[in-house]
Short mmCIF file of C-alpha atoms in Angstrom, two decimals:
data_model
loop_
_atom_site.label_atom_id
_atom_site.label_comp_id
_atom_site.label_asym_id
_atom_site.label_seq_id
_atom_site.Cartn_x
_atom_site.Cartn_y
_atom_site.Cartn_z
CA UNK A 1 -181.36 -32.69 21.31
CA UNK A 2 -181.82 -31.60 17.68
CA UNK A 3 -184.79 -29.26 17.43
CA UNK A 4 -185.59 -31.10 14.31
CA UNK A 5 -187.50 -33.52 17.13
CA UNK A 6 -188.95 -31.83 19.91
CA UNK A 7 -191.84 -34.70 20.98
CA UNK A 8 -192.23 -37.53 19.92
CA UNK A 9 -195.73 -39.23 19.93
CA UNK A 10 -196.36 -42.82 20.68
CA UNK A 11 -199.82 -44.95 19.20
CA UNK A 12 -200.93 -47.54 21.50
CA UNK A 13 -202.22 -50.78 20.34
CA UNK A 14 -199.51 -52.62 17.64
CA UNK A 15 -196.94 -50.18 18.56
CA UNK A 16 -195.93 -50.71 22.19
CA UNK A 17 -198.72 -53.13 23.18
CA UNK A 18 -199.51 -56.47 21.36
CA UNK A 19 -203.05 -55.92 21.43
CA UNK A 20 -204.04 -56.54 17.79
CA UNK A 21 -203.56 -60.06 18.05
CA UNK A 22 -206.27 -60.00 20.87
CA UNK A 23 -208.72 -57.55 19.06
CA UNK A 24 -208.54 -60.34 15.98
CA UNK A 25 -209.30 -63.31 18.69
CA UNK A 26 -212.05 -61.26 19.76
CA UNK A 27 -213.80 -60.27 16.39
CA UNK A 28 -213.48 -64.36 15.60
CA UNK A 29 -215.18 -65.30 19.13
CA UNK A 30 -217.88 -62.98 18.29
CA UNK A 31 -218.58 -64.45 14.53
CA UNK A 32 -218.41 -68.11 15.87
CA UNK A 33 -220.79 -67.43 18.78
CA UNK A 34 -223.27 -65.40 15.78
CA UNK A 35 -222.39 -68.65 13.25
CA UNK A 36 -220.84 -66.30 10.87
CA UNK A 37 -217.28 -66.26 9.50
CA UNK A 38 -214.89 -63.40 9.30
CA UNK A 39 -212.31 -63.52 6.79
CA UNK A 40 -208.93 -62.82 7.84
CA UNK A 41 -208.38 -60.35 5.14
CA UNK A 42 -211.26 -58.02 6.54
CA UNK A 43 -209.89 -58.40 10.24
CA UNK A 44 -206.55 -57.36 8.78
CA UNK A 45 -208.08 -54.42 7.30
CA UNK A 46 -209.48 -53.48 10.72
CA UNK A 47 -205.70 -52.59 12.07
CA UNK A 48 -205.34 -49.16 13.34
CA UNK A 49 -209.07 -48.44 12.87
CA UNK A 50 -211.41 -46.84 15.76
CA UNK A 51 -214.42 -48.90 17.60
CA UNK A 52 -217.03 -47.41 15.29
CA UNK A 53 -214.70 -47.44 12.20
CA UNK A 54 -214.48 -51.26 12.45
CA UNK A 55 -217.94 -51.75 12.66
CA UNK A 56 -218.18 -49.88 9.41
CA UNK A 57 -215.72 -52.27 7.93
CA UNK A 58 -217.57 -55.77 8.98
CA UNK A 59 -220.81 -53.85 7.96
CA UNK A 60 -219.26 -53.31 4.03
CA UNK A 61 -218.11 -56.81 3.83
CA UNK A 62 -221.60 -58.78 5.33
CA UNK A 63 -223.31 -55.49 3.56
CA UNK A 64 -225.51 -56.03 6.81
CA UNK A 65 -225.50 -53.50 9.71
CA UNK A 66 -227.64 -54.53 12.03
CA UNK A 67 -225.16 -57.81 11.93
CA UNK A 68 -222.33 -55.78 12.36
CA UNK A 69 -223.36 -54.23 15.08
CA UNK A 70 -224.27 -57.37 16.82
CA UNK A 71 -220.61 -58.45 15.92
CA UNK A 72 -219.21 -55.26 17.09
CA UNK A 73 -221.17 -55.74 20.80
CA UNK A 74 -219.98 -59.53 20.96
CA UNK A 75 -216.29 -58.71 20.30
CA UNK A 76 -216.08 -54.98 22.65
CA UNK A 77 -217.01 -57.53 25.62
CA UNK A 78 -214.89 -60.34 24.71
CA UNK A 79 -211.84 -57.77 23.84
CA UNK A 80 -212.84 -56.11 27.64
CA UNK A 81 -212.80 -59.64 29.45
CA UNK A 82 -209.34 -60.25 27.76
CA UNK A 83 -208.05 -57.03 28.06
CA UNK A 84 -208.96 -56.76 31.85
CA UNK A 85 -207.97 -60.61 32.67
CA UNK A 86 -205.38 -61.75 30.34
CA UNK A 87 -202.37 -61.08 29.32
CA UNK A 88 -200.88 -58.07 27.94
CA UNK A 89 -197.64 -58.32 26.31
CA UNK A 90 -195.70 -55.51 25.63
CA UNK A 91 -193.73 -54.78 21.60
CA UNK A 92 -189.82 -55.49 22.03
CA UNK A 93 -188.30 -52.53 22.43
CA UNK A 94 -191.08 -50.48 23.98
CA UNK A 95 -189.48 -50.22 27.59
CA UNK A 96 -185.99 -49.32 25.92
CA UNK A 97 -187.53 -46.60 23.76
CA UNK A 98 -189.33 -45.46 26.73
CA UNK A 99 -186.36 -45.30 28.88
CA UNK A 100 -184.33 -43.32 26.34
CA UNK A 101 -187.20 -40.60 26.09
CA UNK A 102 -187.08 -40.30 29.89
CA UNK A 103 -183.55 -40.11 30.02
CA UNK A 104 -183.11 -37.34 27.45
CA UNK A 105 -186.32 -35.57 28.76
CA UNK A 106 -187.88 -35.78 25.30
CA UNK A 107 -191.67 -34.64 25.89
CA UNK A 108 -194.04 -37.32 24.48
CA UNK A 109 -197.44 -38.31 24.65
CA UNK A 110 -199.91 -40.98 23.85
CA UNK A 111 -202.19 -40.52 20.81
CA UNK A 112 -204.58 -43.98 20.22
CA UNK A 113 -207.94 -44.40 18.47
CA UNK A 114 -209.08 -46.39 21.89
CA UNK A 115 -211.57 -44.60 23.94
CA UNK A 116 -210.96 -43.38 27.01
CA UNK A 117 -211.90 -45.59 29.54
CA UNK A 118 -210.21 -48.92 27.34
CA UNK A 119 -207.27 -46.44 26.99
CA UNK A 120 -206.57 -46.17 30.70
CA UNK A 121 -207.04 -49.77 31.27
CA UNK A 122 -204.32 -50.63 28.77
CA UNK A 123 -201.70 -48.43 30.07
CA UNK A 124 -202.63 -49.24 33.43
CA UNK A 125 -202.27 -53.49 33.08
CA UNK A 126 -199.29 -52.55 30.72
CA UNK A 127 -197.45 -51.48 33.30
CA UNK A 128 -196.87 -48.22 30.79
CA UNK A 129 -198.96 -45.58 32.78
CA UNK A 130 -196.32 -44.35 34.22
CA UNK A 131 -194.27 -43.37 31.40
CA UNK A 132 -196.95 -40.33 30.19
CA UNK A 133 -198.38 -37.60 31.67
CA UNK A 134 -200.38 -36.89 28.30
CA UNK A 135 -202.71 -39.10 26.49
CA UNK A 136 -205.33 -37.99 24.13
CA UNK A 137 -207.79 -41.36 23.25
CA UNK A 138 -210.09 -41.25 20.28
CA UNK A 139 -213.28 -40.19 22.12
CA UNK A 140 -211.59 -37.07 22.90
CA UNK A 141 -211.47 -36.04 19.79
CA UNK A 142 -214.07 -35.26 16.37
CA UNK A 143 -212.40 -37.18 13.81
CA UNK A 144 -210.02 -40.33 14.75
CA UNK A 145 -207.39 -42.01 12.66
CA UNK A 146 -206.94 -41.41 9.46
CA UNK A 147 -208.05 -37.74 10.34
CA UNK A 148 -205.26 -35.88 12.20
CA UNK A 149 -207.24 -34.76 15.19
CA UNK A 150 -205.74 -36.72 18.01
CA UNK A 151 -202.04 -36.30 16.83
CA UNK A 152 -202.89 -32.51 16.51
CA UNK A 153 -204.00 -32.37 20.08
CA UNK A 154 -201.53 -34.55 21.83
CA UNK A 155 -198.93 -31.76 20.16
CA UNK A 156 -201.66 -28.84 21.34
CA UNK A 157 -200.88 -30.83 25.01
CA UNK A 158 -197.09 -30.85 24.47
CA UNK A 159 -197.26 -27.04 23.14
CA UNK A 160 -194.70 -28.21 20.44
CA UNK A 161 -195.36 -27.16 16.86
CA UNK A 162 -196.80 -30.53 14.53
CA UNK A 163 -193.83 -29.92 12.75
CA UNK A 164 -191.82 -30.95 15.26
CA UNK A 165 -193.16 -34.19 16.67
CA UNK A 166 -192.15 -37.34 15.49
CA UNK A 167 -195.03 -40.18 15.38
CA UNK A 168 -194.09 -43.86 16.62
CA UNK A 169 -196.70 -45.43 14.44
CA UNK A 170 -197.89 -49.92 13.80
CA UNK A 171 -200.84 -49.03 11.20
CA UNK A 172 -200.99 -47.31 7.86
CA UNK A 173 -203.83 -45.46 8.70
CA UNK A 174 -202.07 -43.98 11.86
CA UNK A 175 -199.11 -43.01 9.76
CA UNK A 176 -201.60 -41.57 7.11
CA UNK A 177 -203.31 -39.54 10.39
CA UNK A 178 -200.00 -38.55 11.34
CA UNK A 179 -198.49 -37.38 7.67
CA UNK A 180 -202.28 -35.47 7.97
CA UNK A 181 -200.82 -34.12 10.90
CA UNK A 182 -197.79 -32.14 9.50
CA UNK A 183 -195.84 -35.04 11.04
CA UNK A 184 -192.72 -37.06 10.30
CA UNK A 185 -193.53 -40.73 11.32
CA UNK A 186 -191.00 -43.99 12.00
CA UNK A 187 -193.11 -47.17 11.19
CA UNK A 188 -192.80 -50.04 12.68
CA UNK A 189 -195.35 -52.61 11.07
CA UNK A 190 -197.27 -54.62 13.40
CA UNK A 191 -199.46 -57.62 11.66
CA UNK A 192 -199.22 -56.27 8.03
CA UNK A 193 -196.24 -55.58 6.60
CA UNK A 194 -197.02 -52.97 3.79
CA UNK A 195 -195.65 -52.56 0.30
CA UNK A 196 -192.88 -50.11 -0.29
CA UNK A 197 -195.52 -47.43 -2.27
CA UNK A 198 -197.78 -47.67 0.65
CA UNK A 199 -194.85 -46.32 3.20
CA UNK A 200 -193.58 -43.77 0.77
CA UNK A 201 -194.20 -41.00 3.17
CA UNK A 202 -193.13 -42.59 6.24
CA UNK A 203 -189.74 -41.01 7.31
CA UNK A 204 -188.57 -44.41 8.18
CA UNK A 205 -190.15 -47.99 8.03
CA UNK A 206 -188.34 -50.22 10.66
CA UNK A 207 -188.37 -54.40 11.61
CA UNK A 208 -188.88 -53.61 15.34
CA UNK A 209 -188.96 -50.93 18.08
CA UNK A 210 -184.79 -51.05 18.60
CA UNK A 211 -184.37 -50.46 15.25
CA UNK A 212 -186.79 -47.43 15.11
CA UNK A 213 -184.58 -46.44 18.99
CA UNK A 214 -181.09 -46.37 16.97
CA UNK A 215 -182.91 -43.75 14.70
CA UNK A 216 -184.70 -41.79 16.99
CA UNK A 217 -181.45 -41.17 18.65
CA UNK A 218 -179.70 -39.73 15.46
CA UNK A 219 -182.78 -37.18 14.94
#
């Protein structure tokens, strides 16, 4: 292994789990059970973003807080019923890219904006808990994504210098955390596909997680 890459660091939701798609089901079940209407534009804007972070967001657009965090209650318990009943689908590619870190003995760790508790859950009805020893969620930490606290500490976890981890990331904001970080990132866009200038510090931008595999394996 080149010591160009000594860890590599996996986000959560977008990037090996397709739990976006739920989080956006869950912010529009909330707004139709408050008779309110949530563009998709702003749920868009809510990839990659922490619990607290989001509420922020619908708060700007309705310019109306205490609404927001009315929203924000509705949607964490019907994201929780989902998450902890339905199904979880996992990104193409993830159990590949997984396999190939295991094989070559790659350390790697999760680093997600999802608390704790939601964290666990995930990786546990994902069937991905098993894969990582080290997870640092976004409760664990002061600042989460964009700031570069939880990619600093997964590497702190790893003992490998920032420098040499390389971030899987879905979200613009987790590939700004991880840039923040000292980090080279691969992304591989989830629900938004960003324009070129937005990406121009991403070390790669790739279609899908066996595209971002065939480069991970020339680092």
């Amino acid at each position: 292994m080149n010591a160009n890459m000594q860890a590599i660091l996996f986000d959560m939701d977008g990037l090996m789990i397709d739990t976006e798609s739920v989080s956006g089901q869950s912010w529009l079940l909330a707004a139709a059970e408050v008779g309110v209407t949530i563009p998709e534009q702003v749920i868009l804007g809510m990839v990659g973003l922490s619990v607290h972070k989001c509420r922020d967001h619908v708060a700007a657009h309705f310019q109306d807080h205490k609404l927001a965090e009315t929203l924000s209650q509705r949607c964490r318990h019907h994201y929780h019923q989902l998450m902890s009943t339905g199904e979880l689908r996992l990104k193409p590619g993830i159990i590949e890219v997984l396999d190939w870190v295991q094989d070559q003995a790659i350390p790697h760790a999760v680093a997600t904006s999802t608390q704790r508790l939601m964290c666990d859950l995930k990786l546990q009805r994902s069937g991905l808990g098993p894969y990582f020893q080290h997870t640092v969620a976004g409760d664990e930490v002061t600042n989460t994504k964009p700031a570069p606290d939880v990619y600093l500490a997964a590497a702190a976890l790893l003992d490998i210098a920032p420098a040499a981890c390389v971030v899987l990331e879905d979200s613009l904001i987790g590939m700004r955390a991880a840039l923040a970080a000292g980090m080279r990132v691969i992304l591989v866009p989830d629900m938004l596909q960003p324009a070129a200038h937005e990406t121009a510090g991403a070390l790669a931008v790739c279609q899908d997680l066996h595209q971002a595999l065939l480069l991970l394996q020339t680092l």
